[in-house]
PDB file of C-alpha atoms in Angstrom:
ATOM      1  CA  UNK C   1     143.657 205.774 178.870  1.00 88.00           C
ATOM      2  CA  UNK C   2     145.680 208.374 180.557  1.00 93.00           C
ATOM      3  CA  UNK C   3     148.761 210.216 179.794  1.00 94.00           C
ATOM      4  CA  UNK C   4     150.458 208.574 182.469  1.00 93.00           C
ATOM      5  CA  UNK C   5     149.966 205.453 180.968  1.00 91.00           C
ATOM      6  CA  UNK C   6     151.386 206.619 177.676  1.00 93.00           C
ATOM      7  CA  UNK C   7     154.523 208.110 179.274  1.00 93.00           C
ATOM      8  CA  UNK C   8     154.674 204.728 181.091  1.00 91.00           C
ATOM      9  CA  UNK C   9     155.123 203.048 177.590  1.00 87.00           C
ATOM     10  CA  UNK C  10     157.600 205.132 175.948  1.00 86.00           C
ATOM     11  CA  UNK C  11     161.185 203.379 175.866  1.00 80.00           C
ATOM     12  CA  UNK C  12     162.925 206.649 176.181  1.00 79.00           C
ATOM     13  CA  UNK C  13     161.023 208.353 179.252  1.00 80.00           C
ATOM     14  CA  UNK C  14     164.058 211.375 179.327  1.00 86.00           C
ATOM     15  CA  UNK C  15     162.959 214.712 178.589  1.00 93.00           C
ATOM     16  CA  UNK C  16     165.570 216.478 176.374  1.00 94.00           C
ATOM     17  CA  UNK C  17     165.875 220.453 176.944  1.00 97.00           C
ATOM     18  CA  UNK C  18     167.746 223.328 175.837  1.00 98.00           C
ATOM     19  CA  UNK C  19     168.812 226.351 177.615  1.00 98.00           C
ATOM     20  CA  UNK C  20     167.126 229.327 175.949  1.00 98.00           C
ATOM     21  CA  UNK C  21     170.578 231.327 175.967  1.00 98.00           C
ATOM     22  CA  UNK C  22     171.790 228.613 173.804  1.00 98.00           C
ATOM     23  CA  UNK C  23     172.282 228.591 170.172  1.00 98.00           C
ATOM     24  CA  UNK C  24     170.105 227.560 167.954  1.00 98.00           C
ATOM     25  CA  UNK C  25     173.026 225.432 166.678  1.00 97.00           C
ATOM     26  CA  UNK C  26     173.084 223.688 169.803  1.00 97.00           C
ATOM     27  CA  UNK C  27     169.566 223.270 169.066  1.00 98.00           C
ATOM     28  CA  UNK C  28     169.510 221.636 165.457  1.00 97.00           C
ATOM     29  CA  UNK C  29     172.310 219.144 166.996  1.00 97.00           C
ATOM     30  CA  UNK C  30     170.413 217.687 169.986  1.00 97.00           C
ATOM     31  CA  UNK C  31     167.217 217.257 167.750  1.00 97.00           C
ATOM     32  CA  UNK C  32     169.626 214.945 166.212  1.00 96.00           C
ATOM     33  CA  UNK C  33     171.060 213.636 168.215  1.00 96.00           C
ATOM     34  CA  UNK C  34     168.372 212.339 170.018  1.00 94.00           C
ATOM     35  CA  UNK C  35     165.951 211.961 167.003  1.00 93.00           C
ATOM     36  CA  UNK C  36     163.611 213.932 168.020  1.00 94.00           C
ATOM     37  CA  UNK C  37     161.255 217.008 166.432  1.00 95.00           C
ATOM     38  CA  UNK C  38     160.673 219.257 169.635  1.00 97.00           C
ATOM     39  CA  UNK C  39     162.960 220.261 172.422  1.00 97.00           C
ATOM     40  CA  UNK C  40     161.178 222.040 175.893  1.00 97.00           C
ATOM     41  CA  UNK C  41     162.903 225.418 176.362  1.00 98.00           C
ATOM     42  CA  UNK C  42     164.559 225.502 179.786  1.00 96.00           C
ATOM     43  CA  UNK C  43     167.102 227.308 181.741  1.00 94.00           C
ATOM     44  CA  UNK C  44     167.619 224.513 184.355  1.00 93.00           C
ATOM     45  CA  UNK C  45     165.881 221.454 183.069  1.00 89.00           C
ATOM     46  CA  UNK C  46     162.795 221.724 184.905  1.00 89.00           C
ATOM     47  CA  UNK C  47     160.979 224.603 184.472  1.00 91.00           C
ATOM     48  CA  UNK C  48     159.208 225.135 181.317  1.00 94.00           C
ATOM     49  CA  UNK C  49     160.160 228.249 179.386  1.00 96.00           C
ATOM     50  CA  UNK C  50     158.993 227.389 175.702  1.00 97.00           C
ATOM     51  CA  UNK C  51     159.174 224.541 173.205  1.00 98.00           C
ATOM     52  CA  UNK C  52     161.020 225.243 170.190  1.00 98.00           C
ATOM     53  CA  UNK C  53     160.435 222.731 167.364  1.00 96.00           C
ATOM     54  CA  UNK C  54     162.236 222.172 163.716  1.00 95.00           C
ATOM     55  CA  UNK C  55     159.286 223.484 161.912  1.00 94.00           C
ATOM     56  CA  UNK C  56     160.221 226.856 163.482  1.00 95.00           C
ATOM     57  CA  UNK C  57     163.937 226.389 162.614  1.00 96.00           C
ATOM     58  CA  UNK C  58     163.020 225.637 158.916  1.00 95.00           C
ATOM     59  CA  UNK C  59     160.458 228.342 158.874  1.00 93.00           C
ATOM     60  CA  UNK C  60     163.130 230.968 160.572  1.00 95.00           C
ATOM     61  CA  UNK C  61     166.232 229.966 158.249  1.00 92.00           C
ATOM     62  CA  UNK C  62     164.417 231.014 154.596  1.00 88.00           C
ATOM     63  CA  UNK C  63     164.414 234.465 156.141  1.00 92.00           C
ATOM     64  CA  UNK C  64     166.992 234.672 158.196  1.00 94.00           C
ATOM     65  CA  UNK C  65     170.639 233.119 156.941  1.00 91.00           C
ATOM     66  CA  UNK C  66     172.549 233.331 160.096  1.00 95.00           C
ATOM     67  CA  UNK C  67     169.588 231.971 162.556  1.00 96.00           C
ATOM     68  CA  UNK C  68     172.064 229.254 163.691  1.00 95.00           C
ATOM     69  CA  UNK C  69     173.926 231.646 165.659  1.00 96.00           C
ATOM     70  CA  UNK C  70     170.779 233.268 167.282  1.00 97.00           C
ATOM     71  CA  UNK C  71     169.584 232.104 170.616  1.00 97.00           C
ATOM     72  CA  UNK C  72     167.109 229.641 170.902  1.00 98.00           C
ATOM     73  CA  UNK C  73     164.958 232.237 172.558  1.00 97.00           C
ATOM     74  CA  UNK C  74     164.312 234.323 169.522  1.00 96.00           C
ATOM     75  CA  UNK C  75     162.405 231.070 167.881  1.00 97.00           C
ATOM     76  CA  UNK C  76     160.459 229.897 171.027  1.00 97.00           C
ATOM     77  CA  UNK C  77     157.167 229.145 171.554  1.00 96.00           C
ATOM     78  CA  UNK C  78     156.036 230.654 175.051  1.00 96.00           C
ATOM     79  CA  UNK C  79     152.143 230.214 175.031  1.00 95.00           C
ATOM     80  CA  UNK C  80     153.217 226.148 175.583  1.00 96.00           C
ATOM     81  CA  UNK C  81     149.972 224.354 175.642  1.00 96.00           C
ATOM     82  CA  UNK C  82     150.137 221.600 178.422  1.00 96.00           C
ATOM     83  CA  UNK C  83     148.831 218.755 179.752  1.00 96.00           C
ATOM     84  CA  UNK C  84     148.939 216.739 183.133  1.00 96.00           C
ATOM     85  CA  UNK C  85     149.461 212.742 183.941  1.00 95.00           C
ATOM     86  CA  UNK C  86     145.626 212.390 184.634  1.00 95.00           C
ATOM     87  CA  UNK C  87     144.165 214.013 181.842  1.00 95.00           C
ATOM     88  CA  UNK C  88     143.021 211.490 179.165  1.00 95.00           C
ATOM     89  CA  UNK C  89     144.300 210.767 175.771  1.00 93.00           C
ATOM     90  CA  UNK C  90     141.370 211.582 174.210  1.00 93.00           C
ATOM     91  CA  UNK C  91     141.851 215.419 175.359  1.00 95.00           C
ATOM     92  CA  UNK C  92     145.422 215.487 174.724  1.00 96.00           C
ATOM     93  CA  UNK C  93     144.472 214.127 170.936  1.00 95.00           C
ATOM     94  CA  UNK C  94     141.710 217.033 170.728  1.00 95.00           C
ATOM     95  CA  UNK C  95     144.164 219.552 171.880  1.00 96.00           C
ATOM     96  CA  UNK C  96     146.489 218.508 169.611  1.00 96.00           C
ATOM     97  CA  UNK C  97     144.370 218.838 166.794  1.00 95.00           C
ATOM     98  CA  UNK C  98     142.911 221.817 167.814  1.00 96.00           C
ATOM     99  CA  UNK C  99     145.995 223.831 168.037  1.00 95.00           C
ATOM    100  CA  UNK C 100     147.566 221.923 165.223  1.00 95.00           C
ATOM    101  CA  UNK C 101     150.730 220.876 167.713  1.00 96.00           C
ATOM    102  CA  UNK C 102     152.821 218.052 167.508  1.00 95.00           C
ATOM    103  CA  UNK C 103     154.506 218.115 170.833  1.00 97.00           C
ATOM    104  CA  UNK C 104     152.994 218.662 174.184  1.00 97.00           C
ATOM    105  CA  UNK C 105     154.953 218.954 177.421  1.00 97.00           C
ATOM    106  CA  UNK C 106     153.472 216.510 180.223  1.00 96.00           C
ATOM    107  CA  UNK C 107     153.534 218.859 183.844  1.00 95.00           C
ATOM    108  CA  UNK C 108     152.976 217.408 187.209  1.00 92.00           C
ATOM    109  CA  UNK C 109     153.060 219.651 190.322  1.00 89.00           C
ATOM    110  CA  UNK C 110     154.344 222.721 188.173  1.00 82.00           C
ATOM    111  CA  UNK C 111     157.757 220.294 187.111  1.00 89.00           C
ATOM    112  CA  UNK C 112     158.080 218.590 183.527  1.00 93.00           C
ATOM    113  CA  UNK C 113     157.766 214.850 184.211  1.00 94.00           C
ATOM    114  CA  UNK C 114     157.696 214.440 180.298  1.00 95.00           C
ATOM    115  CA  UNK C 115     156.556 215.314 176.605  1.00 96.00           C
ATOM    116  CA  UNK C 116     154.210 213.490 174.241  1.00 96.00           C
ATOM    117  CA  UNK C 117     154.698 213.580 170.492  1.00 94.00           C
ATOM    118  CA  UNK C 118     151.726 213.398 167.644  1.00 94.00           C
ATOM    119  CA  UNK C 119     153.824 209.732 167.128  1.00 92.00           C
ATOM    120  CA  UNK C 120     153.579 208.773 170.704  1.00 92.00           C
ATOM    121  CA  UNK C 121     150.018 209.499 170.486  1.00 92.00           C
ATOM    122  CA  UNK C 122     149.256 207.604 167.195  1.00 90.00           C
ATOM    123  CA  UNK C 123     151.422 204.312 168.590  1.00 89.00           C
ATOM    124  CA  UNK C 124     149.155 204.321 171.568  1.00 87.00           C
ATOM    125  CA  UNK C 125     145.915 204.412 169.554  1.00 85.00           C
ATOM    126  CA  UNK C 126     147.418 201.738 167.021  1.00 86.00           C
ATOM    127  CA  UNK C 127     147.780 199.182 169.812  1.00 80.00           C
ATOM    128  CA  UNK C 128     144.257 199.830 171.109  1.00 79.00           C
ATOM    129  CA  UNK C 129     143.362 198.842 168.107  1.00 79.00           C
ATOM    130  CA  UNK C 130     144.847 195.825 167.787  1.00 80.00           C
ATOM    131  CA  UNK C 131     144.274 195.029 171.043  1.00 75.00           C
ATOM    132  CA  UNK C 132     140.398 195.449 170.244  1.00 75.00           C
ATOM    133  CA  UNK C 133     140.788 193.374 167.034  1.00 78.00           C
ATOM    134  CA  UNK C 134     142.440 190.704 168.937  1.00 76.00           C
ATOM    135  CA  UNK C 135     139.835 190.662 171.316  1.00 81.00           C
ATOM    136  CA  UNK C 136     136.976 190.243 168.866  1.00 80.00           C
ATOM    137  CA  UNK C 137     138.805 187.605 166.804  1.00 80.00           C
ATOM    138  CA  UNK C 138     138.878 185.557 169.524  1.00 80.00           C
ATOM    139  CA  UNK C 139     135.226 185.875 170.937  1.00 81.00           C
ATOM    140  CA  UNK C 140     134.369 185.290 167.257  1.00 83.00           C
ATOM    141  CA  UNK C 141     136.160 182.257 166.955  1.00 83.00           C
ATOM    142  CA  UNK C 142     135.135 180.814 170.546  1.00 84.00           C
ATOM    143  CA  UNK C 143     131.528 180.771 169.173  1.00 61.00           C
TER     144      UNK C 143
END
């Protein structure tokens, strides 16, 4: 399976961003908003600057009481790892586990066409599965 095919299946194929000048205020509300635990950092909602997630909010705030009002920039992840629409799952799942990342930002032709999530990633895998059980339940029972 390829990461195309997983972006294909996600019901919400919109890639939400953030400006880096903006605060991380702005931040903590459009993870809510949108229900989601990663934002890509970008200053025109294309390029990729950085990924900020709410594990670095939460880590930030215990030492640091007025991090809402800082920009996103000063929590940002720039070393984003990556991947492309014709890698395979299987390597995105390695990398993730690898690099202990939840999030990866999908690039095509140097633009963002989309982001993956650890939870995208284990709902693919889970309907694999059942689609292999499935499949062997019914050669079994044609027998």
């Amino acid at each position: 399976m390829r990461i195309s095919d997983v972006l294909n299946g996600k019901s919400i194929k919109e890639v939400i961003t953030v400006p880096p000048d903006a605060p991380v205020r702005d931040l903590v509300d459009l993870l809510t908003e949108h229900n989601v635990g990663a934002l890509v950092v970008s200053h025109d909602g294309q390029a990729l600057d950085g990924i900020v997630s709410e594990r670095d909010v939460v880590r930030r705030l215990a030492s640091d009481p007025d991090l809402l009002t800082h920009s996103v920039r000063t929590i940002m992840t720039t070393d984003v790892h990556t991947c492309e629409t014709t890698q395979s799952l299987e390597d995105l799942m390695l990398l993730m586990t690898q690099r202990r990342i939840r999030h990866v930002p999908v690039v095509e032709d140097g633009g963002l066409v989309g982001i993956i999530s650890i939870g995208d990633v284990v709902k693919n895998r889970i309907q694999e599965l059942e689609f292999e059980r499935d499949q062997l339940d019914s050669y079994v029972h044609q027998s």
